[in-house]
Coordinates of C-alpha atoms in Angstrom, one line a residue:
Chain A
X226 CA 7.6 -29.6 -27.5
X227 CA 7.3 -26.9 -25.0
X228 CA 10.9 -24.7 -24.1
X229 CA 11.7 -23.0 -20.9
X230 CA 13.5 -19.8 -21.3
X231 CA 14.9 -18.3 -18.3
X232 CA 16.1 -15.0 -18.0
X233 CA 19.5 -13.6 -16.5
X234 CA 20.2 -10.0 -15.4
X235 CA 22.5 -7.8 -12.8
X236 CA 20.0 -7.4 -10.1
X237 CA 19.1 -2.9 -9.7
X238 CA 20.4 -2.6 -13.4
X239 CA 17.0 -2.5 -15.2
X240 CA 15.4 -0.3 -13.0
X241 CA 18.1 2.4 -13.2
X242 CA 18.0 2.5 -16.8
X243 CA 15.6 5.1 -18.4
X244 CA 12.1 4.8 -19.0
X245 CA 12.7 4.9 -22.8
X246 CA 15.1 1.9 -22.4
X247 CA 12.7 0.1 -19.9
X248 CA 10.0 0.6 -22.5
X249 CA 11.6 -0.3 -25.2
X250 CA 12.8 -3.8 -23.3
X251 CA 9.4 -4.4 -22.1
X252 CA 8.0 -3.9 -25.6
X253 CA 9.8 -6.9 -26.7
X254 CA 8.1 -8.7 -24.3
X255 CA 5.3 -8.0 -25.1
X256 CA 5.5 -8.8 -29.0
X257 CA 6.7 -12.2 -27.8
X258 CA 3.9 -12.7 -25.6
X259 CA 1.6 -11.5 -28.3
X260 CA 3.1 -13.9 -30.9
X261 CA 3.1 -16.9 -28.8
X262 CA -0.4 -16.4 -27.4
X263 CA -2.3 -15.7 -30.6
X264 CA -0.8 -19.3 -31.7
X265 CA -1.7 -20.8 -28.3
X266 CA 1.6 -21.5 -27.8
X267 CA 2.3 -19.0 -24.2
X268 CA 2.8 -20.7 -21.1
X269 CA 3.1 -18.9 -17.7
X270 CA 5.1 -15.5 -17.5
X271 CA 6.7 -14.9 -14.8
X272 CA 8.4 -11.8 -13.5
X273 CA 10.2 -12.6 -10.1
X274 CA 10.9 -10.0 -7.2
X275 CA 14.0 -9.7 -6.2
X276 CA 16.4 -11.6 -4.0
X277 CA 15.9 -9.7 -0.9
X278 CA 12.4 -11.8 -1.2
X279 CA 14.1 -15.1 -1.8
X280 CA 14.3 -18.0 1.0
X281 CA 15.7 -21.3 0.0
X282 CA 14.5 -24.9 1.2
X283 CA 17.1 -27.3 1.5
X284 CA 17.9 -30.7 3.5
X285 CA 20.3 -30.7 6.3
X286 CA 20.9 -33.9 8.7
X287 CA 18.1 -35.2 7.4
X288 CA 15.1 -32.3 7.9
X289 CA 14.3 -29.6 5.9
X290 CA 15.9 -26.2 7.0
X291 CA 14.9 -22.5 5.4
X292 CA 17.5 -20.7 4.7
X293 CA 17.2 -17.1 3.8
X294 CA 18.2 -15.5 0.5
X295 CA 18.6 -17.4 -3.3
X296 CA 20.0 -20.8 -3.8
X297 CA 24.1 -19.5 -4.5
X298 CA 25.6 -23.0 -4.9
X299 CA 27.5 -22.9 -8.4
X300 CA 27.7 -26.9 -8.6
X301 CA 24.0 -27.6 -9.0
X302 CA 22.1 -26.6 -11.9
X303 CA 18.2 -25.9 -12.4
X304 CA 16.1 -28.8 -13.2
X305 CA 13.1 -27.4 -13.2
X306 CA 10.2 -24.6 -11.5
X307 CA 6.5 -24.9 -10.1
X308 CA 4.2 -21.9 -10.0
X309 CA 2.4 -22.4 -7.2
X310 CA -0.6 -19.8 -5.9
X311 CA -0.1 -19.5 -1.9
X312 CA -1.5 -17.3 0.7
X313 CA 1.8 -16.5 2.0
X314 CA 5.0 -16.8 2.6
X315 CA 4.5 -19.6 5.3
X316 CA 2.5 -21.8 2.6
X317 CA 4.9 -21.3 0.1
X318 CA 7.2 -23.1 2.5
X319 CA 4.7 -25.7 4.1
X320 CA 5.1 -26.6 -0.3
X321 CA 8.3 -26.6 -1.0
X322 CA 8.7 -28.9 1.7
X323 CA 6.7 -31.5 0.5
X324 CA 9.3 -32.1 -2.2
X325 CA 11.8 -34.1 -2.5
X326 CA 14.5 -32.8 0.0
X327 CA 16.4 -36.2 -0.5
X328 CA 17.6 -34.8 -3.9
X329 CA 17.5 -31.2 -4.5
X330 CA 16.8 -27.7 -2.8
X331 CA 13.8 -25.4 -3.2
X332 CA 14.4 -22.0 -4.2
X333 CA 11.5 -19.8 -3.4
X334 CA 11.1 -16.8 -5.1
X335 CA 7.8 -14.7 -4.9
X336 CA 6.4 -13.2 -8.6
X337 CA 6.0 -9.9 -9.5
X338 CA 3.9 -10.2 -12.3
X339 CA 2.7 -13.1 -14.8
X340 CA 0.8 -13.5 -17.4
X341 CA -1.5 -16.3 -15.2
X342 CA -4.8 -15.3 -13.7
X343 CA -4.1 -16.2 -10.1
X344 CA -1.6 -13.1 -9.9
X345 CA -2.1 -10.7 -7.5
X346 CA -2.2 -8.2 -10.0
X347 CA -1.4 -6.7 -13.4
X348 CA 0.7 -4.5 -14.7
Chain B
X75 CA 22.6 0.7 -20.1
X76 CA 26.5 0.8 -19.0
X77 CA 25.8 4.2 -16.7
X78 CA 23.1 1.7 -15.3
X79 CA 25.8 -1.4 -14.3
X80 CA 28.1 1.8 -13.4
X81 CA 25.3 3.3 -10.9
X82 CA 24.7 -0.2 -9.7
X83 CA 28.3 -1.0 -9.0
X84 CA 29.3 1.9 -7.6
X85 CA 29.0 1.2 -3.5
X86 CA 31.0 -2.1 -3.8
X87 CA 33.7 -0.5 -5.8
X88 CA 34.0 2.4 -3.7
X89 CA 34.0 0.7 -0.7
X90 CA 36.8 -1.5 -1.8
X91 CA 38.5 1.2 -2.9
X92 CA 38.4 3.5 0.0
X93 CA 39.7 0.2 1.9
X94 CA 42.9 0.2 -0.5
X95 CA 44.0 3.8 -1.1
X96 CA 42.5 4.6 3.0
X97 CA 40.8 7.5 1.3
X98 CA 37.3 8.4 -0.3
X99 CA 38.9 10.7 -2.2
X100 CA 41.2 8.6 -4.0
X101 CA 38.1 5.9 -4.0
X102 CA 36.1 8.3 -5.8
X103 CA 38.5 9.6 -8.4
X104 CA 39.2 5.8 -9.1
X105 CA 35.9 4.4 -9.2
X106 CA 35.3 8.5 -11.6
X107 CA 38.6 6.9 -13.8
X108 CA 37.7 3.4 -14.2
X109 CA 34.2 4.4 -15.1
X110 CA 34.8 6.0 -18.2
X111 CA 37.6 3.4 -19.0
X112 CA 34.5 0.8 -18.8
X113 CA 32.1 3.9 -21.5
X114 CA 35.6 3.6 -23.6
X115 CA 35.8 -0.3 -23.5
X116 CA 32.9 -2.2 -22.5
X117 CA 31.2 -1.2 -26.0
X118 CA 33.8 -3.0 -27.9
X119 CA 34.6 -5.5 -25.9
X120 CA 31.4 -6.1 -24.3
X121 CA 30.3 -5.9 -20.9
X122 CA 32.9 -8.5 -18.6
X123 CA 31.2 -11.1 -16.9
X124 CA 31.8 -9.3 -13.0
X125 CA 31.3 -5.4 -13.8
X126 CA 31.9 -4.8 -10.1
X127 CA 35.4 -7.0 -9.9
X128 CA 36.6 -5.3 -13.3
X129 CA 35.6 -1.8 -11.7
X130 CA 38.0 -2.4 -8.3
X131 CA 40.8 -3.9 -10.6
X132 CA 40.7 -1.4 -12.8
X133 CA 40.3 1.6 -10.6
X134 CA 43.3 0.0 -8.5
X135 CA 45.1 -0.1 -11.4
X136 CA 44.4 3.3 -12.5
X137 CA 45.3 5.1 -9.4
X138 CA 48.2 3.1 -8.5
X139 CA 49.5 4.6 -11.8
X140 CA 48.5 8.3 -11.1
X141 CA 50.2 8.1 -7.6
X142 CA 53.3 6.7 -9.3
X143 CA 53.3 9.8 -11.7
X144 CA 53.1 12.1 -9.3
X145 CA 56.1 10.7 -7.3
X146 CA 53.2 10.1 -3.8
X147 CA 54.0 6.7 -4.0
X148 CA 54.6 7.0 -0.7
X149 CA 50.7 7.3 -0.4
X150 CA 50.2 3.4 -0.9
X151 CA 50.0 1.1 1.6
X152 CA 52.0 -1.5 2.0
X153 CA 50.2 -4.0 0.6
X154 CA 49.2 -2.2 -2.6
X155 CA 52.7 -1.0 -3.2
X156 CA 53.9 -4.0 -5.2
X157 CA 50.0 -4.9 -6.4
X158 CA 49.3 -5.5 -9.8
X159 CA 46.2 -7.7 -10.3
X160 CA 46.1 -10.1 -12.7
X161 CA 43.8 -10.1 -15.9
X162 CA 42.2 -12.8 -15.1
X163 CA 39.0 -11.7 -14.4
X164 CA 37.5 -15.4 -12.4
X165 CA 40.6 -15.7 -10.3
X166 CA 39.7 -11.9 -9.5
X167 CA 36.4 -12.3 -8.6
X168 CA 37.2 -15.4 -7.1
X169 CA 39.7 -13.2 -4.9
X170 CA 37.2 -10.6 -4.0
X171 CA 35.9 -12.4 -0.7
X172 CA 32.3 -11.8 0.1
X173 CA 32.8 -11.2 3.6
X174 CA 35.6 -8.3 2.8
X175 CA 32.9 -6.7 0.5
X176 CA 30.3 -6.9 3.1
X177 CA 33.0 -5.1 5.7
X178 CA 33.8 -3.2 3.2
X179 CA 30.5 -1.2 2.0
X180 CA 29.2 -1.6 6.0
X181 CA 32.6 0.7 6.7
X182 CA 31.8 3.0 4.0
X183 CA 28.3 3.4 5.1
X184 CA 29.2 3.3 8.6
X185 CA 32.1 6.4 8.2
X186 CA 28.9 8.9 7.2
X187 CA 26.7 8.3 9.7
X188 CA 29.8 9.0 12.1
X189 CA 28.3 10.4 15.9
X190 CA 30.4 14.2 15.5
X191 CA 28.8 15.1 11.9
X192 CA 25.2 16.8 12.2
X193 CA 22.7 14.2 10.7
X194 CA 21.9 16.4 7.4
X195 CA 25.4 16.4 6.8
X196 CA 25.7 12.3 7.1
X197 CA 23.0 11.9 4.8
X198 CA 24.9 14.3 2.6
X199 CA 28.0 12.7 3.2
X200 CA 26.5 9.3 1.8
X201 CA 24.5 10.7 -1.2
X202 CA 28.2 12.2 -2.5
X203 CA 30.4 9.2 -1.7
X204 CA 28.2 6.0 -2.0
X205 CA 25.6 7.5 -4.4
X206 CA 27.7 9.4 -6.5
X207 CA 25.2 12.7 -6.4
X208 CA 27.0 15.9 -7.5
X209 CA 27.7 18.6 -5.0
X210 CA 25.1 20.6 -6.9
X211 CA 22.0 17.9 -6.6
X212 CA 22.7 17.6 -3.0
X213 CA 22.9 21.5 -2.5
X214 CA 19.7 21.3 -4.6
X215 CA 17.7 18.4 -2.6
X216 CA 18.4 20.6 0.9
X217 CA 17.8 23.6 -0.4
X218 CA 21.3 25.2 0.7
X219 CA 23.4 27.1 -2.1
X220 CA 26.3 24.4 -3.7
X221 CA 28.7 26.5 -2.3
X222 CA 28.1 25.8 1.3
X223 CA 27.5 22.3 0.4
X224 CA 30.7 21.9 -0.7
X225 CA 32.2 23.2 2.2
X226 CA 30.2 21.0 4.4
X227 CA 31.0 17.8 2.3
X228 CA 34.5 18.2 2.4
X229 CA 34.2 19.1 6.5
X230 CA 32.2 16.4 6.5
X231 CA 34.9 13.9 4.8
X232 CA 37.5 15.2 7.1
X233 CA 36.0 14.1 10.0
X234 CA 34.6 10.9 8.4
X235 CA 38.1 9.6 7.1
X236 CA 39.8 9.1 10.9
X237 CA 36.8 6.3 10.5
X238 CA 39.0 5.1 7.9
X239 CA 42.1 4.1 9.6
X240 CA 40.3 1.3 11.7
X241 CA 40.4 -1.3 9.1
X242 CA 40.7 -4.3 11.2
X243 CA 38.0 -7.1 10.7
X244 CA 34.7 -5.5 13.1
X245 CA 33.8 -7.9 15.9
X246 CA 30.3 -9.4 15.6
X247 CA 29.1 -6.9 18.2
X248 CA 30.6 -3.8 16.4
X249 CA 29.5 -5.1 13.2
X250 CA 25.7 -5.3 14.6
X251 CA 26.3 -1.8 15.9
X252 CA 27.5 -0.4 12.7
X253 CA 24.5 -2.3 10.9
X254 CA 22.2 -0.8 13.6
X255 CA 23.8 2.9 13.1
X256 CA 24.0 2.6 9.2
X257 CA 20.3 1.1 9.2
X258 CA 19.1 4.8 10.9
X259 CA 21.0 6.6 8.4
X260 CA 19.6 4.9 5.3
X261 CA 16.3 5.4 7.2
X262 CA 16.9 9.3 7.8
X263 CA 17.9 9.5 4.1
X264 CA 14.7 7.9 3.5
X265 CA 12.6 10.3 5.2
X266 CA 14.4 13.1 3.7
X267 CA 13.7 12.4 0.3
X268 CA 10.0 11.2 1.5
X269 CA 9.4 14.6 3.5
X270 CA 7.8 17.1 1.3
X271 CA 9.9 20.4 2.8
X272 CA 9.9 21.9 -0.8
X273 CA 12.7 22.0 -3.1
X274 CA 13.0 19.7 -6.3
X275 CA 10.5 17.2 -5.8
X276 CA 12.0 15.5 -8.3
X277 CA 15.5 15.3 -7.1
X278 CA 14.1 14.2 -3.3
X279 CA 11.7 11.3 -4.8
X280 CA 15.5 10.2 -5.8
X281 CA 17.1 10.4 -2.6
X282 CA 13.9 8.5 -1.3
X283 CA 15.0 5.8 -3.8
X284 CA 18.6 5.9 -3.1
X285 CA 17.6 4.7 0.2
X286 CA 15.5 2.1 -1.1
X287 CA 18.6 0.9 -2.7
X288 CA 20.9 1.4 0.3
X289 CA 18.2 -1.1 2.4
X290 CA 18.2 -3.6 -0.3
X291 CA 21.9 -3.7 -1.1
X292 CA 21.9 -4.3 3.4
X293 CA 19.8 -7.1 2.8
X294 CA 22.0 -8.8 -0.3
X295 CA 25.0 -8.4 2.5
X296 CA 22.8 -9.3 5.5
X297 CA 20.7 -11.5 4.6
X298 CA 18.3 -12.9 7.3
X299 CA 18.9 -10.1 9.2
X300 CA 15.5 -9.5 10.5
X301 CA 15.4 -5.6 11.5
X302 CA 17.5 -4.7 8.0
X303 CA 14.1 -6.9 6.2
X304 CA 12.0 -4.8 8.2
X305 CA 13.5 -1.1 7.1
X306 CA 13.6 -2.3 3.1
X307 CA 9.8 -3.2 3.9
X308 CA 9.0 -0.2 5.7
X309 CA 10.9 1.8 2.7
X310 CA 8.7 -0.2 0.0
X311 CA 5.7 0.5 1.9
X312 CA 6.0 4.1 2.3
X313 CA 7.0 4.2 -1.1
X314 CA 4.3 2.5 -2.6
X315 CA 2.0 5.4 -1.8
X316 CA 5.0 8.0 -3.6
X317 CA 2.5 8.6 -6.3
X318 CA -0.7 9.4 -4.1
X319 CA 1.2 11.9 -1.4
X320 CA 1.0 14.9 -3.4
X321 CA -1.6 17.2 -5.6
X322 CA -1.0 18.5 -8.9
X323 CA -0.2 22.1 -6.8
X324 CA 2.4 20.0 -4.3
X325 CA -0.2 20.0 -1.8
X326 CA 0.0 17.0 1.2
X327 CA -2.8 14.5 0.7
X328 CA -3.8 12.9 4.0
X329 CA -3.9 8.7 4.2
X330 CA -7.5 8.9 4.3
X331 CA -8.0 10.6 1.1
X332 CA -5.7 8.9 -0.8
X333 CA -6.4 7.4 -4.5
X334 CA -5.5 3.9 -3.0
X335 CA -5.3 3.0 -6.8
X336 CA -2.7 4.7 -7.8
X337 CA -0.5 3.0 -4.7
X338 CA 2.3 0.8 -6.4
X339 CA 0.7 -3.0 -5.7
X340 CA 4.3 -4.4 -6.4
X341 CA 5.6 -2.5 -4.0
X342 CA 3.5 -3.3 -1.6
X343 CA 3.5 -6.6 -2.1
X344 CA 7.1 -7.0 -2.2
X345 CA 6.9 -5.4 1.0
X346 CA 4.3 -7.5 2.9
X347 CA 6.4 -10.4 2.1
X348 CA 9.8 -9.3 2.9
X349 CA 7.7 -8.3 6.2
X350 CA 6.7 -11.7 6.5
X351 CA 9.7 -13.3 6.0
X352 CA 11.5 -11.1 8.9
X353 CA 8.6 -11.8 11.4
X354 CA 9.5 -15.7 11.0
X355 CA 12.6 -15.0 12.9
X356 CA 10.8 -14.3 15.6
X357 CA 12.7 -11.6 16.9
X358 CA 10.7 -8.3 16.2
X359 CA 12.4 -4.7 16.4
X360 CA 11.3 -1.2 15.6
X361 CA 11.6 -1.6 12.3
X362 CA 9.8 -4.7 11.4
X363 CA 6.8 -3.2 13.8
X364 CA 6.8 -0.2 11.8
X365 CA 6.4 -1.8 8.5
X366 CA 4.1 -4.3 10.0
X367 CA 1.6 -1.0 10.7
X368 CA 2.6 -0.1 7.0
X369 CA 1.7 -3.2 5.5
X370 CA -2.0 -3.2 7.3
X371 CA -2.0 0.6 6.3
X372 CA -1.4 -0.7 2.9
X373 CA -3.7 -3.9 3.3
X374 CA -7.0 -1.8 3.1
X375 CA -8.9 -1.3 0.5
X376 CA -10.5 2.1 2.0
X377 CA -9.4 3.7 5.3
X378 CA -12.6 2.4 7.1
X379 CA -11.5 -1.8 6.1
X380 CA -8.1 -0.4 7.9
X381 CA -7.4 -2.8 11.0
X382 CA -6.9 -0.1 13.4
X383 CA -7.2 -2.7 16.6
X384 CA -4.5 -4.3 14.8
X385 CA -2.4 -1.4 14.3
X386 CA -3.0 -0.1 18.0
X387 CA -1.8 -3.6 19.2
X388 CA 1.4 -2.9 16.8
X389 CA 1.5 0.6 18.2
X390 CA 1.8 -0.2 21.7
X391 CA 4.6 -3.0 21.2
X392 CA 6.5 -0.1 19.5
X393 CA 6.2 2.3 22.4
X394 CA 7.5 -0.5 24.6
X395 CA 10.4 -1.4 23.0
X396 CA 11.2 2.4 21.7
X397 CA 8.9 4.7 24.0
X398 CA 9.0 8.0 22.7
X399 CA 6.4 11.4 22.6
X400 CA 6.6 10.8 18.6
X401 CA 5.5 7.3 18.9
X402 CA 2.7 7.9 21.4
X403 CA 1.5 10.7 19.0
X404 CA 1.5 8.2 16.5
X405 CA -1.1 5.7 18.7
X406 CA -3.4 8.8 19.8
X407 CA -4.1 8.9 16.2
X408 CA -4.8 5.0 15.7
X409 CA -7.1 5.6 19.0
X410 CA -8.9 8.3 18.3
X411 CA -10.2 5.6 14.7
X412 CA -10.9 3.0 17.8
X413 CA -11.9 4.8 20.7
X414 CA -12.9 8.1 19.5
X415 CA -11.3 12.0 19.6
X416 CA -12.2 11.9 23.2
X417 CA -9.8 9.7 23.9
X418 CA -6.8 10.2 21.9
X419 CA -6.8 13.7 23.3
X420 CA -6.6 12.5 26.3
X421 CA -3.5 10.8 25.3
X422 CA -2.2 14.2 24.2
X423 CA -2.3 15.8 27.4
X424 CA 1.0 14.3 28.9
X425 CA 2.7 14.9 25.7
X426 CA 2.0 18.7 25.8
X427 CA 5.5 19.5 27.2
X428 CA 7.7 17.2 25.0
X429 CA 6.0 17.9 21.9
X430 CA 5.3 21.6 22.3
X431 CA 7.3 22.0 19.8
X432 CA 6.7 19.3 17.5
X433 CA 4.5 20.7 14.2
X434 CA 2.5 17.5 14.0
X435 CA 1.5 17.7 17.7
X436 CA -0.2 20.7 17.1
X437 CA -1.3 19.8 13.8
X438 CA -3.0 16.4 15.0
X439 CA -4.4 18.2 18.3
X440 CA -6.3 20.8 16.0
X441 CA -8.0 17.7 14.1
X442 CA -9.1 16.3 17.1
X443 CA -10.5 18.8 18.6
X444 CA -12.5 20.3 15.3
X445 CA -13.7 17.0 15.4
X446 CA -15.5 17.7 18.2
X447 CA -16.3 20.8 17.4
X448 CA -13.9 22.4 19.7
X449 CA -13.3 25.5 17.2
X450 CA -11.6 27.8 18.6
X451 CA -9.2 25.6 20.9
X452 CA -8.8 23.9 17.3
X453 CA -8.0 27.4 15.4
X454 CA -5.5 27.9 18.1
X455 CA -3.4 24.4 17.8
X456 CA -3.6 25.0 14.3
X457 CA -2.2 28.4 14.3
X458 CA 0.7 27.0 16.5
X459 CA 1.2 23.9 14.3
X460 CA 1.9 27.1 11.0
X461 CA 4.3 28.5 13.7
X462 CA 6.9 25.6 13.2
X463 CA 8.0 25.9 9.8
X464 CA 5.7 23.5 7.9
X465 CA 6.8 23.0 4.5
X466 CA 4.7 24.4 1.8
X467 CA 2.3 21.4 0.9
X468 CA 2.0 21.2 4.8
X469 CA 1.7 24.7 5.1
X470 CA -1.8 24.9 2.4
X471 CA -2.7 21.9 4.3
X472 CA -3.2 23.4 7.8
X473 CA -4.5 26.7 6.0
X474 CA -7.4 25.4 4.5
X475 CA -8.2 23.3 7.4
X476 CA -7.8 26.6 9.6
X477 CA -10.1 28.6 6.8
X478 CA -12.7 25.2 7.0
X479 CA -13.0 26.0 10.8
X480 CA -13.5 29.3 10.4
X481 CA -16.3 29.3 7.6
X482 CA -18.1 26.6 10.3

C-alpha cells in the first residue's frame, strides 16, 4: 500500500529560521528518505517553490482558464498530484489542460528539488 | 522557530496596525508588545492556527489598554474606541478582509518611499518600520554613526505619517501608482544591500534579502501582476550569483570570471519561471526586461554560450521604453561581445556628457579601450573612474586593472 504524505508550513518561516534549525529539519528528511529507500519503499520527493511560482488551471464557461497564484478554494480538497518533467512553464500548462477540467482544477506548482532523476538539479 | 512566524508576520501586522492607532509608532510598539506576549504564550499553548490574525488582535488589544492607562484615550479613533475583538480566532481571521491587508501593507510600504524623503532615508525608513531592523543595524548597513540615524528615522517618520491620514480605499489608478512607487523602493533597497560600498557585508547581504522578501510578499498581494513578477525575478536572479560576487579579501569579481557553480540553481530557476510566467501576460515593462537579460545571463553555462544577440535585442526594448545614459551604458557592453570594442565605444561618445560623472562610465570606457590597446587613453578613464568614490572591492578592482595596463 503506498501513502502520500503532504507537508504544510507558513510560507518565509523556514527560511528565516537558523541554519542550525534548517539543518536539523532537513536531517530528518533525510533519515526518512534513507530508511524508506534502503527498503525500496521511497517514491518521488518533492520540494515545491513557492506560491509566487504557482498558476492554477481551472474550467470557466466551459474552457480552461489560467489563473495566477495557488488553488485558495477552502471547499475542495486534494485528490491527488502528477509529477510531470516539462520544458517550461507553457508545457506544464499545455498538461494540465488535458485533464479533466469537467471535474476539478489543476494546481501547478513548479519543484524545487526531488529525489527523482529528471530534476533540474540537486541539492 | 516563533522569532521566525514573528519576522514573517510582521509587515501585515504592522500595517494593520498603523491603519488602527494612524501611527507607526503606536504600530510598532504594539506589534514590539504582542510579540513577546506570543514568546510568553505560544510555547504553552501552541502556535494558533493564524499567527498574523492573533498578532493584530492582540497588539490592538494591548495598546488599546496602554492608551486607556495613560488617560490618551482620546488618541483612538472612533472606531476603535469601543473595539474589543472577540476570542474567536476564525471569525477573526475571517474578519481580516484580504483586500484591507493588501491596502493596508501597500500604504505602509507606500508612506516610506514618500517623494520629500531623500531615497537612503526611504529605504531606511522601511528596513525600521516593515523590517523591524534596529536603529543600530541600519546606522551599520549605511555606514552613518546610530546617532544620526536615529535622527533621520524619526525625521523621516514625521514626514511619512501625513501619508497616514489618507486612509480611504486607493482608486485602481492610485493603487497602480503606489505599487509602481513601492516596486522602485523594494528595488533601491535591493541594490543597496547588493552594492558592495563596504560596511558589514553581512548585514547588507540581509537588506538584499529583505527585499527579496518585500518583492515576494508584492506578489502574494498582487498576484498576476506582471511588472511586480518581473522585480521578484530580477531580485532572484541577481541574487543567485550572491555567493560568486565577492573574493575572500571583498574584492568585486566581474560576470565573466565568475565560478558559475557556486550560483544558487534554485534561485535561478525559480527565477526563470516566475519570468516566464509574467511574460505570458503579454504586457512587458522594465522590470520583466531586466530580469529577462538576467535569466539569459544566468542561462549560460560560460560567458562565451551567453546569448548576447538576445540580450542586445532585450537591451534595446529597454532603452525604448525607459531611455536612459545608464541603460545605453549597459548595451555598449552587450555590443562590444557582438560587434566588438570598436563599436561599443562608439556608443559611448554621446554619453560622455551625461555620464561624466558616472564611475562605471569611466570604468567600462577604460576596458574598452585597453582592449584595444589604447593604454594610455585607458589609464586615463581609469584614473577618472578611482575619482568617483568606488567602494573598496571596486576600488582594488580598477587598481589592478590600472597596474595590468601599466606593466603592458
Amino acid at each position: 500500500m503506498l501513502y502520500a504524505i503532504l507537508i504544510y508550513a507558513e510560507e518565509g518561516v523556514f527560511e528565516r529560521l537558523e541554519p542550525e534549525c534548517q539543518e536539523e529539519a532537513l536531517e530528518k528528511h533525510q533519515a526518512i528518505q534513507a530508511e524508506y529507500g534502503a527498503k525500496g519503499g521511497l517514491g518521488a520527493v518533492a520540494r515545491l517553490m513557492g506560491t509566487a511560482a504557482a498558476l492554477t488551471v481551472r474550467q470557466q464557461g466551459g474552457s480552461p482558464v489560467v489563473l495566477d497564484g495557488p488553488f485558495a478554494e477552502t471547499k475542495e480538497q486534494l485528490l491527488g498530484l502528477y509529477i510531470l518533467d516539462c520544458a517550461d512553464i507553457e508545457e506544464a500548462i499545455a498538461a494540465a489542460k488535458k485533464f479533466p477540467l469537467e471535474t476539478a482544477a489543476y494546481e501547478i506548482r513548479p519543484i524545487r528539488w526531488s529525489n527523482h532523476p529528471g530534476a533540474s538539479y540537486d541539492e | 522557530m516563533i522569532g521566525a512566524q514573528l519576522a514573517a508576520a510582521r509587515p501585515r501586522v504592522v500595517a494593520a496596525l498603523s491603519r488602527s492607532f494612524r501611527s507607526l509608532d503606536l504600530a510598532e510598539d504594539g506589534f514590539q508588545e504582542a510579540s513577546l506576549r506570543a514568546l510568553d504564550r505560544w510555547p504553552q499553548q501552541g502556535t494558533p492556527r493564524d499567527p498574523t490574525a492573533w498578532l493584530i488582535r492582540t497588539g490592538r488589544n494591548l495598546t488599546i489598554d496602554r492608551l486607556r492607562k495613560y488617560g490618551r484615550e482620546t488618541e483612538l479613533p472612533g472606531d476603535l474606541a469601543q473595539w474589543r475583538a472577540s476570542d474567536d480566532e476564525a471569525r477573526l481571521a475571517e474578519a481580516i478582509d484580504r483586500g484591507e491587508m493588501r491596502d493596508d501593507v501597500l500604504r505602509l510600504l507606500f508612506l516610506c518611499c514618500h517623494d520629500e524623503l531623500p531615497p537612503q532615508d526611504q529605504l531606511a525608513l522601511a528596513l525600521k518600520v516593515v523590517a523591524g531592523f534596529s536603529v543600530d543595524e541600519i546606522a551599520r548597513a549605511f555606514l552613518v554613526r546610530p546617532k544620526a540615524m536615529e535622527q533621520r528615522i524619526t525625521r523621516a517618520k514625521k514626514k511619512a505619517a501625513a501619508t497616514l491620514k489618507g486612509l480611504e480605499t486607493p482608486s485602481r489608478t492610485e493603487r497602480l501608482e503606489r505599487l509602481q512607487a513601492v516596486s522602485t523602493m523594494v528595488y533601491l533597497l535591493f541594490n543597496e544591500g547588493y552594492a558592495a560600498r563596504g560596511g558589514d557585508r553581512h548585514l547588507r547581504l540581509e537588506v538584499a534579502e529583505e527585499a527579496v522578501r518585500l518583492a515576494r510578499l508584492l506578489v502574494e498581494l498582487f498576484p498576476g501582476q506582471p511588472e511586480q513578477l518581473g522585480l521578484l525575478a530580477l531580485c532572484l536572479l541577481h541574487h543567485s550569483r550572491r555567493q560568486a560576487r565577492l573574493d575572500d579579501q571583498e574584492h568585486l569579481i566581474p560576470l565573466d570570471q565568475q565560478d558559475r557553480f557556486s550560483w544558487d540553481r534554485a534561485m535561478i530557476d525559480e527565477g526563470r519561471i516566475l519570468i516566464e510566467k509574467a511574460l505570458r501576460k503579454g504586457s512587458p515593462g522594465p522590470f520583466q526586461i531586466q530580469a529577462a537579460i538576467a535569466a539569459l545571463h544566468c542561462a549560460a553555462e560560460t560567458t562565451e554560450e551567453t546569448d548576447w544577440l538576445q540580450i542586445d535585442l532585450l537591451y534595446r526594448a529597454l532603452e525604448e521604453m525607459q531611455p536612459s545614459p545608464v541603460v545605453s551604458l549597459n548595451r555598449a557592453v552587450v555590443v562590444s561581445k557582438v560587434e566588438g570594442p570598436q563599436a561599443a565605444l562608439r556608443l559611448l561618445d554621446p554619453l560622455a556628457g551625461p555620464l561624466d560623472h558616472y564611475l562605471y562610465y569611466h570604468s567600462t570606457r577604460g576596458a574598452l579601450l585597453a582592449d584595444l590597446a589604447h593604454e594610455s587613453e585607458a589609464a586615463t578613464a581609469y584614473r577618472r573612474a578611482l575619482e568617483l568614490g568606488p567602494s573598496r572591492p571596486e576600488r582594488s578592482y580598477l587598481e589592478s586593472r590600472l597596474r595590468e595596463l601599466e606593466d603592458r
